[in-house]
Every structure is written in structure tokens, then in C-alpha cells.
């Protein structure tokens, strides 16, 4: 339930390069954006390369709103395209911040799409402004465009310019960049966010998640490696790396919440990772109960894992209203209804007279959880035992997860017992932070767990945090106390 | 997956009457429409009674599109309201057919919302035109408005006019009607479609389904009885009945597909009915398999029933893209993708290398099922066994279920074995029509199963069908042949 | 300056009947509506007859807003069409009241467009409701549709039904009515509002004003006579008359303000009539001055007449802002600007240091005139002498001119001297009511001058007014007092 | 008739600086844009300074479309604002090119609005890109923003940075620039396009034309001088100049067509200048005729001058349809109507049987003129004598007048006699180029007449034209041949 006080993250990216123009690229970009829409709903856009000339259409709103039939009909055909959907705080600047960012520089045009957060953005911007740069937005994408344009002045090719620019950047970035002749995909040296490569009709596509490949009928090839730059051109596919080397630190919340369950990230099924989280929860926090239900949609996978491990039957506890859209008017305080009631309704026959295990992915401020629990009580649940498939949020994220200020995090201010009372449950169990690395059983990558531990994979410029640059041992970063 | 060649039905209705104007009626009507949106997405509207003056806003589109903030802000406050969402074939007339139908007659104004289909509409219309009537629409609601207005000329009150009009009507109708002083709810003497009464803050509300009561925090009171007219006014609640008596014949497809799982219809939980359908399927059509999955959203409940009964684990087999809206542009034939792929994606980790039981509610033309099965095959399912929680569609419905022409019904032309080959499954099992009455275990009502049996509860004017007017014995209406 | 407190009138109508479908009718209807837009800006619509099936598109807004490219592309082609633009008070009912009114009755469909006001609407409505009629709108067009449908039950043809219906109607009406096989035009027996017939490519068209014929390249044939019904069908053109006979009483304000200057009404040029009004004014109210200017656009023609007759040079005194549209936000009181200033600007070089004759068509409340005069003073005019090409408004109109309530009419409450002070002019002269019949020099028709004289051509049901049924002598209806 | 193949020019600018925020700036900017809308209809925008933070709203479309009530309600209040309306070729880039251009640089934010064309844009852009600049648009405004940002790095203040930047720019520019603390207005050293200063409530405003001052109730103070930079801040108003000095060369077409007749440009009334042009025409090209008419709206003023000088009566020859908007669908070729007929209609009573003098401002391709002449012929004019208040267009303009390619200019390819035949007139007279300097009788400024003479006030980089840098003697630049 993304709209209900859940952590948010920034953006989905997509790129396609056709050796010839026969098959079209716009339907693929359009359908891929639908498949990536869960990563960002504020704005979206597609840039198309038509014989070297790049055109871009972007605006605030969902794919559904921005790419109407008449817009699609007016887009030129092309041989390559990049596309983007953006998460960002709702503001009047949504339209300005929409990507792809399309700019012209000394060596031509480039259209850039990024997922991530530069931690040294302020410093880079200052350097550029000292050289006379002007900025139209506050978007990292514009800073990166400048860096690439600058590096390109002394480079033979766009891909080397991208690699050089990457060495000046800190933080997270998974990017696709289209020039008049090439398509480039690049991922920060920590590999904070996913980015994968696929193939369709012998042509190359890139996407934030493999579910976008499935949507267009493409085949998954591999993940882009941390620090890698992959370039596609008429000459084929080539790979290079930026100079800077770091240990891999995939954002663990991609598995817990961000990515779609049907995606494969770093070799692991997101669905399976969540089912495993549910199994761990059943082992860590067992309970006597009659039914296990998940909060739709993000708690359903873990609920299945809990049910299987515990032997308690899985049930459908809520129906989610799928018609609530962007313009839904919330009930006001004085209307005494709560908006959770309209978005979710408890299935009375599932929970009435039952001891219920309620599985969700995480808890941020606690308000929504309290409402959900009260729906179950009203529907006749005799006990409610909440289980969360993530450890408690206690720290800021600097790499793309927007969890608001630390003051709002219920787990940063209250003990588990206090939270139980606040949200009205009979018991509460968080996933132990030590189990996080075991969710993705086939993944060789490391993880960033900074929001749970306060220990980050790299220094945050201007912030007094405790960076570590090698993959931390679990015992270093957490204690039993802050895990629950 | 309502948009994928599923049977459709007509309309959700809602009414509210406040003894005083303090609490507002517009937020309640607006939120109830969201809860009833699954019953009709073509158009919607709300009529408000402000000190006896009725204002109406209606248009084609979803609640989300029609009731924008600026529209809601311009609506006057009122003490009573009726609301409607309509299903109908997409056409340029959607806006004309939107309800409530607001008309003025000799004794005042009335706003009418209806769910159902008059089988004697043509005859009634001819009679009225012979008396000089003019029609602005082809909607049954306009015919009913005329009948009520005519009857009202010789009646003391609106509720008696409604009861008299009902005796001239044949077919299905669940209506709410608002006059300047009263709110009336009425249901056809067969009780084809649901209509219930609730209470909020001591005031009365009516709704097609109880999930709309939950959404606004109202308490369920009871179903409106077949043939009953309930009227609310300053004097309180009163009930009367039309003259015509029939056996009750609730559309069984309300339990199988139309109603929301969290609704209670005729005393039975819709969710439970579907779980029971799944259990029957497991008993009727057992199979050796590794996982049971449902087609989202309408196959999920029955899948749970199948899993529980069979002992085969329940899994999440598909992720449904929740961002596909009204303006989504389908892939064209030449783009070689299928739109099912974009709306649904198989969860590979659930089905890969597995023998899969795939549960859905029904099969109409078979095209969508074939696409869904191929998604599973591509994701590595070794066997696919399809189970459907309804008998095969073989006949027309005259009472509101739009299943297209009989020519398009795959089960009307093909044997079960042929269908298996057409949609590419290893086995196929339909629910036995004899088990239909047992889905709703607490319901005293009878059922209409005409679309499965060709035997209808009343004569269809102008159609050579085999009407029966008492509740048929199961053995009368079906044979083993057409049950599968 | 229609939006500035000018009297308003109801509606423009248009009809076209093609013997074959080769030439199209939609572009003609669309362009004719643009030419008639000055007669009504609240809503508009087109109904098209495609092989006997009538489709209608209508909505509130200007032609520009309602008939977008995508709407036009979706309209079916046809062999006949009727179109309408409506003036009416701004309200939430604009969309409901939009015409053509398309209804079905016993003998088929009819689409009706009307310009006028029935004075016995309430009585007719009551009669119809007593027979069980229901009304969707409060529009006269619906009452007329009922009457035609009723008469049609006992008539051989639509045109006779229209003629019979006309005998039951009182007040003003200029109508076009399309059935599945015919196109009918009809005008009330007084001929209050204009309606003319033209020819294009050998086919027949009808329009409220001849300027619509010019716009589509049609040739003017003749005016429809008062009380006449003209019908076009495959058999050609036929004419009949209603039973009721009255003296002709064209609304004189059509010449003064409503009609476009380039139209020919009852044989007279509207432009010439206004120039003649200006000449009369110069003769009646001579003044020593340096320049004659008109208020754009409706005062320009009379200003030329005044200038020619007086010998005082004609000048361009104001520039009108042509970009002020429907959504223009007026300055608020506290912004201290007046909206007249934004809509009009004085041309300083024309009026600075000059004695100015300011010609306008009429004065209603006086507020706008006061603003316009102050613009001239600010621009340096030393004297302002206002001349109005109509007599003072002192009475209600019952036939279509909406001048608000009599209380708001400045001339009903104040003497000419008082008005001079209120609006800040040095002198003020109204056209003498005795000269009205001489404006249209070639017209044989009589005139309704009720709004100036309080003497009306027919009785107004429910109103105590002084009707006369023969054309009044000038000396009967006015005195020097109320002429100024 | 701007939409009918008339020359177009770029943009209107406006700025306001309130010493305190009490009076508001948004209504002033909004209403000023309406008054300047004739200078550009493709896009518009307003940037507001709220306590040093600048917010901008801009989009393609008319003021009416872009600044809806809900947009205006969401704009923050401020103490200063700049606004812009843009003319540009219709394209998908309209939204990107909309101004104000709002950028951030080392010393803060600036919002820039420009009217003009840089002739050295390509060279400047190349220089900037060599230093690593990236460009989001192809707009001159972005180049200028870069120059100002660069200069600002080594300047104490924004106004000096603007002056320094101006010395690097060639071509035409009339700009307003807002920083967080100041408002700057600047005009190129030739003074190609107008820019004036006004006062309202003791505060300073700038506008392209004085008609915008009138619209908001401001008082005209003076024109900004060529090469001048005026800055307003808390310290009051200060003026400085760029280094480069040139002779003044106001675009003479501002007087002939671009500016609104009610504006005062360089001390002369635009209306008077046009009346004088008409008088010159009557002296240069006398004719025996019965009536003088102007093509609305731009030929009306000169028609009055011709009438006064010749003694031939002035008449209203055309009615212009004021409802034709942006979405009007032109008749297609096969509909055989011409769109001129719908936009303009001849007033038959003015021209029938008459010898007509038809005055227009200019002729570009001749197509529209031919249509207009044929309207007069159809309406019965016996002779049509066309008089144009400008010399023939024979050359490109490099400073903002978009007259298409020279190939399309009828006067560049045909003699006056040939044009007579092409457009179907009995005689044709152009204004003699020698008389141009005498149109604006009170102006001390020089004029650019390059489009008529091919002699330009400054060198055009990359073009082989004949620049002269001092004000040319009339005999140098024209001959009798190309004057007609």
C-alpha cells in the first residue's frame, strides 16, 4: 500500500537499442514503463532517437495520464529510446524534474535517466557553478549531464565520459544514457539499486527490474555489475568499468518492498526472498493462531512464508479497492471515516472469531498499521499478532529511500512493547537484521542495511555518520536491541 | 480480470437519507461509489436532495474521473442522496445513459438508480409511446420513471406508485428512488440482484452490496426482500410489497464473480462461497500437483479452497499490474506482444518446474485463458491443470449478465477435451451445476442458473426459452454433459 | 460587448438537408455554428442524420470547446443535420439544456433546435404532466418535442404535427426540426426572431441569420414567413402554415444589437439599420464635437452614421482585447482595477483634448457605460457626449431578451439628466422610439418594441400587461418622456 | 488577422517590482499578459519572487489556457514578477521554449524574459559548449542566461553582469530579468524592439508596450533607451549602459503592424502612425472611389487616414468572427469553402455596387489578399483598389520578424502589375519606403527597414548581406522599383 505512509524510492529506468528500426521502440518503452510504474508515480517520460535526432515527451502523472493515445500518435518512430518514471515528493516542480533529461552539449545530444541519489550533489554543483554553469532543476540528473558533457570534451566516446564522470560521483545511481549513436547503461560501484540487461529479437534492452523485460517479451541476460558501463552501438555491446572500486551493497529494501515480486534481482527471486522472510518470522516469532493474512499487496508473499513454516492456514484477510486513484478525495477528520477503511476492507468470514497473524513488510509511522488492526478488531478478530518482514527503521537513508525524518519513525522512539500498545496488537515481531543477508539465497552481492543499522557503505559528505567501506559483519552493525 | 473478456453485469446503486443534514451525504455517496465501482465502470453519478430540490451530477468515466475535487466542491449539501455506477457496452451514449435519472413529473421530482434488465422493456415503451411519451434514452431507468410518474397520478404516495409500477415490470431490478421528501428502495420479486439496508448514525442507507456499508462505516441491517419496497421519510422506515409473487432466484454469478468477496449477500459471505467452490472443485476434479494458484483477482478465493481441500500448497502465481487504466493502449497484433503479458506476469519462482493447479472463476471465449496458460508454460510450469469455479456458460442471460452472443461461448461449441487443447492445459474441470446451491451455505434464497442451464425463472417476452416459475430441482435443469 | 451587462437573447439555429450524402453536412453545421456563436455562448450541439439514425453531440461551452478535432472525427457522416448554440443564464444545468433536443417517439426520432421563449410554457407543461409526462429539463424545447410527438400520433406527417403543435404554443419560436426522413423549419406567427432559408449546391439550408449562409458559401433564398412551416424531403420543398394568424412583430432589438451587422434580416441590412440609427441620433441629438467614436463592436456602425450625418470625423476610440476568453479572471474589487480597462483601452491620440461623441447601442444598468466614460476622461477627452442607438429600456421582455429585472434598468428609475450624472457624461441622447420602424428601410414587417414601451404584441399568460394584437401606431405606444 | 499569413514577431515581456508585497504582483502580471498577447500566442509564463525564492509557471497556450483559476490560486504571492508571452513556429518544443527562463547560478537564481533574436547565437553557443555548457533548449534566452551567469562570477551586481553580457550579444533583445533581490530591464543598443517603464502606486513596472501599463492602471514613465540597463531594487531605480554604441534602429514594422494601436512607442502613437500611413497612401496612390474600408483589425487605422485625406467616406467592409480560436478546424480543400470566408464576411450593404478602396497593412504571400478581394467581388463591389500601409517585403528579417522564406514573398518575385492580376484587384499601391520615417512624427529614433530594403543596421554573422551601421539615407536603400 504505497500511498499509505510507506517508504518510497526513486525511479525506474529503461532503455532499448534496435540495430534497425523495423520493430519499433515506443511500444516497448511504453509497456516497460507500466511494468516499472511501482518505482515512481510522480512523473514519467520517453526520449526517442530518430536518425540521430532525440525527441522527448515527459510530464507529471502516471504513464496512463502522460502517454495518451494522441501523445503516442505524435511521437516519431526511432531506433532507440530511454524511459523513466520518477518518485519524488509531491511538488509543483514535478514537471521540471521529470526525466529523461535531454540536453545538448559540444559533441551532440544526450538523454539521461537515473535512479538514485548523489550524496555529493551539493559539492559537484558548486564546482560547476564556479565555472559558470546554470541549473534549470535541482535534479541529480542535471549534475550528471554536466559531468558527462565536461568529460566528453576530452574523451573519445560517450561511454568513457560516463565512466570518468562516475568517478566524480558518490552515492547511488543506476542510469541509462542515450546519445545520437549509442545507448549506455551504468551502475554505481556499490550497486545500490538494480539494473539489468535483456535481449529482444537480438537487440539489447536495459531495465531497472526484470519484470519490465517480461512485460515486453524480452529475455533476461544478466545484471549490470556495480561500477560497470555497458554501451550498445552499431558495433555491438561493449563493457568498461569506472576506476573506483567498492564492495557491493544492494539496498536490502529492494527485496523487502521496492521491487516487484516477479522480478529477479541479483539472481534471486524477489517473491522467494519475501516468502523466506515470512519463514524466518515464523521461526523467530512463533505464535498460536488460526489464520495468517497479509496486508495487500506487499505483505502477501511473506504471509505465505509464515503460513507454510508455521502450519497455520493462509487466508485472504483484506480486499483492496483497486479504483482509488490519484484524485481520490480523502475523508476529512470530521467525516470520522478513515481512508484506510475505503482502501482496504477486512474479509469478515476470514477473521471473525479467529486469532490472526497479520504480516506486513514494514512499519514507518505506525498510523496506518493502527487503522488496519482496528479493521480486523471490528471484523471480529479475537487476537492480532503482527509480524513485519523487515527490522525496525531507526535511521536515515542517504541513497534513495525516503522514510521522512527520523522523528517520525515509530521504532526510533518506542520499544516493541510500546509499539504494540500504540497500534493495538497482541504481539509484534520484526525480522532480525542478522537474517537479511539470507533472504536472497542465490545472491552473491552484499547489502546496504543503513536504515536499520545506521552503518553505511560509504561516507556521507556533510553528515556525521559511521561509514564503513567493506561489507560489514552482521554482528558489527546491529544489536538485539535495535533489531526489535 | 474484468477487462479480459469476463462476463459483465449492470450497475451498483446507493442511497442515503439523513434525518437531519448535519452529517453530510456527499462524502458517503462518493466513498460508497468507490466501493461499488467493480459493478460498473462506464459512468457514474450522484443526485442530492437539498431542501427538496434535487441536483444531479453524472458523466461517463470512473468515480475518480467524474467526481474531481472541483466537482465535489460545487455540489450542494443535502439531506439525502442516491448514487449509481453503470456497466454498459462502451458507446457514445454512455453519458446519456448515466444514472441517476432525474425527472420532473406532476407530483414533483424523482431521481432513480437501477441495477437490472427489464425483459418487457420494448412492450412497455410501445405502450407509453402510444400515449404520447417521448424518450431521451434507451435506458430502462427512463421507462421505469414513466411508470412511476403515471402510477403516481392516481396514488397517494411515491412508494405505492413504485409498488404498482413493479407489477407492470418483468425481469430484474434493484432500485433506489429519491423524491423531494422520501427515499425508496425496491427489488424485483425474484430478487435477481442484491440490495441491502444499513444504518449509520441512526440514519438509513441502501446499497447493492454490503462492502459499500463497510466503506462508510455503516452497519449492515438486512437485505431488501424480493418484491419489497422500503421507504424512508421523516416518519421513519416503512415497508410494502408489490402484488406479484415469485420464487426467489438470486443470480448465482453474484457469488461466483460479480460481488466483492468482502460482501455478505443473502446472509452468506461471498469469499466463503468462493472458497467452498474451490473445495468442491478439489473434490470433483482431484489432481496430483505441486502448487495451487489463482488468477488475480477473481480466482484467488477459490484457489485457497482448492489448496485447503487438496492439501496442495497455495502459492502466488501472478503479479497483476495495477496501473493499467482506461487509457492503456493495447499492443497491436504486429507488436507480437499480448496484452495479457502486460497486465499479468507469472511469478517464475512459484511455478518453475512445478505441476500447477490454475483456478479461475469462469471461461467465456477462452482467449484470455489460453494466454494465461502460455505465461505459465513460459515460466517453466511442467503441467497446468485448470479448475473453474463455475459450470460452463452455454446459454444467454436475460437478466443482466452480458456474456456476448452464444456463438462466442467456447463451452457452447466445444467439449471439455477440445477446450483443453484450445487453451493448452493438461486437464480442465468445471464446477458441477448441482453444487451451485451449496456455495452459499447460510442462504435461504433460490438461484437463477439460466446461463448454465438454459432454464430461466420467468418467461422472456419474445424469446422461445423454457421458463419455469418455481425453483427448479437441480436434476431438472442440467445434465452431466453440459455441466462440463 | 456582450459580456458587459448587455441584454442577451436566446440561441442560433441551423439545418441542412442534402439530397445525397456526397457533400457532407458536418463541416457546414460546424462552420455555421461559428457564424451564429454571437447568438449564444453557453452550449452548442449538432445532430446528424445517418441513413435515418440520428446521433447528437452537444455540451456546454463554445463551438471551439465542444467540437474539438477528436469529437469531429468521431461524428458519423450524414445526409442532414441540425445545429444549435444556446444563450442562457450560467448554471450547472447548461449541459442538460444544450440542444439539439433528440427524442424518440411513436413514429421515430426527432432532433429539435429552438430560438425563442414560450409564454405559455407553464400551462403546457402542466397539461402534459397531467397525462403522465416526465420532464428531464426545464427547456421549452422539451415541451415542444412532447407537443409534436402527441400531434404526430394523429397526423400523417411530421410537418403537419409541427403546424398543429404551433397552434398550441404562445410566445416566440424559430425552430428547425429533423426527423429520420425530413428537415422542417418553422417560425412563430408573430415572427419574433429571424429564420431564413438558403441554398448550397442545390440543397436547402436554414439558419437564424444570413451570415451563417455566407460562412458556408450558401446563397440566401428568403426568410421563413411568420407562422410558416417549411419541410424538405426527398420529394423537395413544401410549405404550410399554422392556423393562428398574427401581425408580424419582429424583435426590433435584432436590428439594434442581436444580429450580426453583415446579416440581412427581413430584407434589410443590419449594418445599414444601425448606420441609419446613428443618422437619426445625429438629427435628434446634435452636438458640437471633434470626433465620433463607437463602443466596439456593437456601437461602431451607428457611430459611422452619426459621423456621416453630423460631419464630425469618425475615429477609432477604443482597442478591444480579443484574447479575453471564458476563463478570464476578473480583477477583484481590492485590486482596484476595473475589468473594463482590461477589455477595452482608449486610444489616447484619438480622444486627447477632444470633445467626443460616444455611440453605443443601449444602456442597461449603466455600470459599464460609467467605466467606459471614465476611460475616455483619463485619456484626455474634454467632453463626452453619449448617444444610444436605442430608446431607454423600461420594461420586461417576455419573448427572449434577457435584460434582468426591471429594478436593474437605469432608465426605469432615473431621468436622462440623472443618468448623465451617474455615468459621468456631458450629454446623453436616446433614439426616439418613433424612429424604430424606419431603421429597417426595406422591411415590410412589423416590430415588437415591448421592452421600450410596455406594449406587447400578444397577451402574456399570468402577467398583467397591456397586449395589443395589431401593429400599434407610434403615437399609441410612447411619449416623449419615456423615449429619453 | 495575425493567423492569416501575416508576419509574426517574437514576444511580449513584463516585469513588476513592489517595494512591499502589499499590492500583489500576480494580478498585474496576469492582466498585462492579456494586454501583450497579440505579441505572442504560442506559450506564456509568470515567475514570482517570494521572499527571494523564485517560482515559475509556464506552458504552451494562450494566457487563457495556461493561467486557469486553479493555477492562479496555487501561485505563491510575491513582491516582484516577470512575465512573458512567446511567438514561435508551432512545434512540439513550445513548452520547452516557454519563458520566463528560470535558472540557478553561482550567485543565486534569475528569471529571464526576452523579445528578440540574437544574430550571433550559434557562435555564442559554440563558445559556451567548448567550456562544458549543456543546453536544454535552443532558445536565445538560455544563451543569455549563461552569459549573465558567467559575467556575474566576476561582477559585483546582476545589472553590471547584464551590461557586460550585452556587449557579447548581437541582434535584437528587449529583456526583463529578475534576481532574488532585483528587477532589471535592458534593451539592445539598436533598440530594435520597444520596452518601456511605468509606475503604479509608486512602484516600477516594465512592459514591451504601453498598452500593458494602461491595462493595469499604471502610468507611462519613459522608454528604456537603446543599450540601457535599468535596475530596480530596495535602493530604488538606477541606470547604466552597455559599452557598445549603435544608432537607434527601431523595427518600423512595430508601427505598421506589431504593436497595438493604443500603444505609445518611442513617443509616437501607433494609431496615429497608421492613420498617417493611410494619408500618405491617399497622396501617393489616389483613386476615384465610393468607399474606403480596412481589413480588420490591422488595416482599420490606415483606412481612416486614407478616407480623411481623400475625402472618400469610411465604411465598415467586413465583420470578423471573434470566436475562431486555436482549435478551429479549417475547411479542407475538398469542402471548397475557404477559411477566410469563415473568419471574415463582407458587409454587402457597404460595398455592393461600389468602387472600393481596400486598405491592409501588408502583403506577404498574397493568398489571403486574393481571398479577401474575392469576398468583396462576391458582395457586389464593382472595383477594388488595394492600398498597403507598408512597402513591399522583398528581404529576410534577421531581428525577429518571421516572414518565412524569401521565395514565398509575392513582392520579391512579381511586379506590382503582376500582383494586381494574381490577387484580382483593379489597382494596387504600396507605401513608399521613403515615407516610413515620417509615420512616427514625434519619434527621434531611427528605423530598421531591412525587410523592405535589404540594408540592415548591423552585420549578420554568416550571412552575405549589406550591413550599414549608421542610419541610412533613404536614397541609399531603396529605389522606386522595389518600393512598389
mmCIF file with all atom_site columns, C-alpha atoms in Angstrom, chain A residues 153-207:
data_model
loop_
_atom_site.group_PDB
_atom_site.id
_atom_site.type_symbol
_atom_site.label_atom_id
_atom_site.label_alt_id
_atom_site.label_comp_id
_atom_site.label_asym_id
_atom_site.label_entity_id
_atom_site.label_seq_id
_atom_site.pdbx_PDB_ins_code
_atom_site.Cartn_x
_atom_site.Cartn_y
_atom_site.Cartn_z
_atom_site.occupancy
_atom_site.B_iso_or_equiv
_atom_site.pdbx_formal_charge
_atom_site.auth_seq_id
_atom_site.auth_comp_id
_atom_site.auth_asym_id
_atom_site.auth_atom_id
_atom_site.pdbx_PDB_model_num
ATOM 1  C CA . UNK A 1 153 ? 35.195 17.308  -24.224 1.00 0.00 ? 153 UNK A CA 1
ATOM 2  C CA . UNK A 1 154 ? 38.402 15.363  -23.559 1.00 0.00 ? 154 UNK A CA 1
ATOM 3  C CA . UNK A 1 155 ? 37.159 11.832  -24.268 1.00 0.00 ? 155 UNK A CA 1
ATOM 4  C CA . UNK A 1 156 ? 36.890 9.891   -27.473 1.00 0.00 ? 156 UNK A CA 1
ATOM 5  C CA . UNK A 1 157 ? 33.481 8.429   -26.681 1.00 0.00 ? 157 UNK A CA 1
ATOM 6  C CA . UNK A 1 158 ? 30.393 8.851   -24.570 1.00 0.00 ? 158 UNK A CA 1
ATOM 7  C CA . UNK A 1 159 ? 30.957 5.635   -22.620 1.00 0.00 ? 159 UNK A CA 1
ATOM 8  C CA . UNK A 1 160 ? 34.390 6.722   -21.389 1.00 0.00 ? 160 UNK A CA 1
ATOM 9  C CA . UNK A 1 161 ? 32.923 10.118  -20.497 1.00 0.00 ? 161 UNK A CA 1
ATOM 10 C CA . UNK A 1 162 ? 30.292 8.338   -18.413 1.00 0.00 ? 162 UNK A CA 1
ATOM 11 C CA . UNK A 1 163 ? 32.941 6.190   -16.684 1.00 0.00 ? 163 UNK A CA 1
ATOM 12 C CA . UNK A 1 164 ? 35.036 9.260   -15.910 1.00 0.00 ? 164 UNK A CA 1
ATOM 13 C CA . UNK A 1 165 ? 32.014 11.138  -14.584 1.00 0.00 ? 165 UNK A CA 1
ATOM 14 C CA . UNK A 1 166 ? 31.150 8.182   -12.341 1.00 0.00 ? 166 UNK A CA 1
ATOM 15 C CA . UNK A 1 167 ? 34.489 8.529   -10.572 1.00 0.00 ? 167 UNK A CA 1
ATOM 16 C CA . UNK A 1 168 ? 33.474 12.049  -9.526  1.00 0.00 ? 168 UNK A CA 1
ATOM 17 C CA . UNK A 1 169 ? 30.081 10.908  -8.211  1.00 0.00 ? 169 UNK A CA 1
ATOM 18 C CA . UNK A 1 170 ? 29.259 9.492   -4.763  1.00 0.00 ? 170 UNK A CA 1
ATOM 19 C CA . UNK A 1 171 ? 26.033 7.805   -3.706  1.00 0.00 ? 171 UNK A CA 1
ATOM 20 C CA . UNK A 1 172 ? 23.659 5.663   -5.712  1.00 0.00 ? 172 UNK A CA 1
ATOM 21 C CA . UNK A 1 173 ? 22.927 5.772   -9.424  1.00 0.00 ? 173 UNK A CA 1
ATOM 22 C CA . UNK A 1 174 ? 21.584 3.292   -11.938 1.00 0.00 ? 174 UNK A CA 1
ATOM 23 C CA . UNK A 1 175 ? 21.467 5.087   -15.261 1.00 0.00 ? 175 UNK A CA 1
ATOM 24 C CA . UNK A 1 176 ? 20.634 4.717   -18.921 1.00 0.00 ? 176 UNK A CA 1
ATOM 25 C CA . UNK A 1 177 ? 22.016 7.365   -21.278 1.00 0.00 ? 177 UNK A CA 1
ATOM 26 C CA . UNK A 1 178 ? 21.219 7.698   -24.950 1.00 0.00 ? 178 UNK A CA 1
ATOM 27 C CA . UNK A 1 179 ? 23.371 9.661   -27.399 1.00 0.00 ? 179 UNK A CA 1
ATOM 28 C CA . UNK A 1 180 ? 22.669 10.135  -31.084 1.00 0.00 ? 180 UNK A CA 1
ATOM 29 C CA . UNK A 1 181 ? 24.515 6.902   -31.874 1.00 0.00 ? 181 UNK A CA 1
ATOM 30 C CA . UNK A 1 182 ? 24.716 4.852   -28.689 1.00 0.00 ? 182 UNK A CA 1
ATOM 31 C CA . UNK A 1 183 ? 22.890 3.583   -25.641 1.00 0.00 ? 183 UNK A CA 1
ATOM 32 C CA . UNK A 1 184 ? 24.779 3.380   -22.338 1.00 0.00 ? 184 UNK A CA 1
ATOM 33 C CA . UNK A 1 185 ? 23.807 1.722   -19.059 1.00 0.00 ? 185 UNK A CA 1
ATOM 34 C CA . UNK A 1 186 ? 25.801 2.308   -15.894 1.00 0.00 ? 186 UNK A CA 1
ATOM 35 C CA . UNK A 1 187 ? 25.533 1.414   -12.237 1.00 0.00 ? 187 UNK A CA 1
ATOM 36 C CA . UNK A 1 188 ? 27.288 2.942   -9.245  1.00 0.00 ? 188 UNK A CA 1
ATOM 37 C CA . UNK A 1 189 ? 30.256 0.979   -7.833  1.00 0.00 ? 189 UNK A CA 1
ATOM 38 C CA . UNK A 1 190 ? 28.224 -0.140  -4.797  1.00 0.00 ? 190 UNK A CA 1
ATOM 39 C CA . UNK A 1 191 ? 25.377 -1.340  -6.940  1.00 0.00 ? 191 UNK A CA 1
ATOM 40 C CA . UNK A 1 192 ? 22.820 0.193   -4.590  1.00 0.00 ? 192 UNK A CA 1
ATOM 41 C CA . UNK A 1 193 ? 19.901 -0.207  -6.955  1.00 0.00 ? 193 UNK A CA 1
ATOM 42 C CA . UNK A 1 194 ? 19.219 -2.880  -9.544  1.00 0.00 ? 194 UNK A CA 1
ATOM 43 C CA . UNK A 1 195 ? 19.790 -2.565  -13.278 1.00 0.00 ? 195 UNK A CA 1
ATOM 44 C CA . UNK A 1 196 ? 19.637 -5.450  -15.687 1.00 0.00 ? 196 UNK A CA 1
ATOM 45 C CA . UNK A 1 197 ? 20.166 -6.238  -19.352 1.00 0.00 ? 197 UNK A CA 1
ATOM 46 C CA . UNK A 1 198 ? 17.873 -8.224  -21.608 1.00 0.00 ? 198 UNK A CA 1
ATOM 47 C CA . UNK A 1 199 ? 17.505 -9.207  -25.208 1.00 0.00 ? 199 UNK A CA 1
ATOM 48 C CA . UNK A 1 200 ? 14.608 -8.977  -27.609 1.00 0.00 ? 200 UNK A CA 1
ATOM 49 C CA . UNK A 1 201 ? 14.748 -10.047 -31.249 1.00 0.00 ? 201 UNK A CA 1
ATOM 50 C CA . UNK A 1 202 ? 18.527 -9.959  -30.964 1.00 0.00 ? 202 UNK A CA 1
ATOM 51 C CA . UNK A 1 203 ? 18.520 -6.361  -29.698 1.00 0.00 ? 203 UNK A CA 1
ATOM 52 C CA . UNK A 1 204 ? 19.580 -5.068  -26.302 1.00 0.00 ? 204 UNK A CA 1
ATOM 53 C CA . UNK A 1 205 ? 17.342 -3.595  -23.601 1.00 0.00 ? 205 UNK A CA 1
ATOM 54 C CA . UNK A 1 206 ? 18.114 -2.329  -20.103 1.00 0.00 ? 206 UNK A CA 1
ATOM 55 C CA . UNK A 1 207 ? 15.671 -2.037  -17.217 1.00 0.00 ? 207 UNK A CA 1
#
